[in-house]
Amino acid sequence: MTDDKIELPIKRLDPTVELPTYAYEGDAGLDLRANEDVTLAPHERRLVSTGLAVAIPEGYAGFVQPRSGLALREGLSMANTPGLVDSHYRGELKVCAVNLDDERPITITRGERIAQLVIQRVPVV
């Protein structure tokens, strides 16, 4: 087994935002947190700020994925799952959240874990 660790420079666009972390050793995705309070009506979709920008190394890409617990409990998912972050992108990471529940709104609280960022090697084709 090889050591596939890479360095991922992260810039806090909001100095108070919590950096992404792995919930458990061996997890594939870094938890991303909302940097704003948002309420999504049934079937509404909206970009949710994370307050972070990343510098993904060339040869890699980031994939923003929904959190399965929120999807099951609340109906919160992503309209463009997985959201692709190319290595050249340096803007703010935002999550394209969607409320899949037919009846209830979903409230996202600032600081809540709303998505995961998975970094993967991507070949040139």
C-alpha angles and dihedrals in degrees: 000000000000128000103248097181115142132181115250113193110212126193121202107221086185110041091213097057118111116243118245114266140180111251091213136013109268095026116143097214133060111221114246119203132209114253093200142038112257135174116201119201117218109297092001119138128199142164110254118203121234096186089229139108123192134199104218110197120248110268092038136080135196122234117199110208134182120254109249095218093057091045092054099040101035108015091243113152140142125268092216103035117205098029109208120224111191121212093249095054113106102167128106117299108240129181118225094218124190131188107224094182114112096212116015130068118230120225117207115197124210108263094026117133105246107161145004130241115215117190115206137175111249122198123225108245 
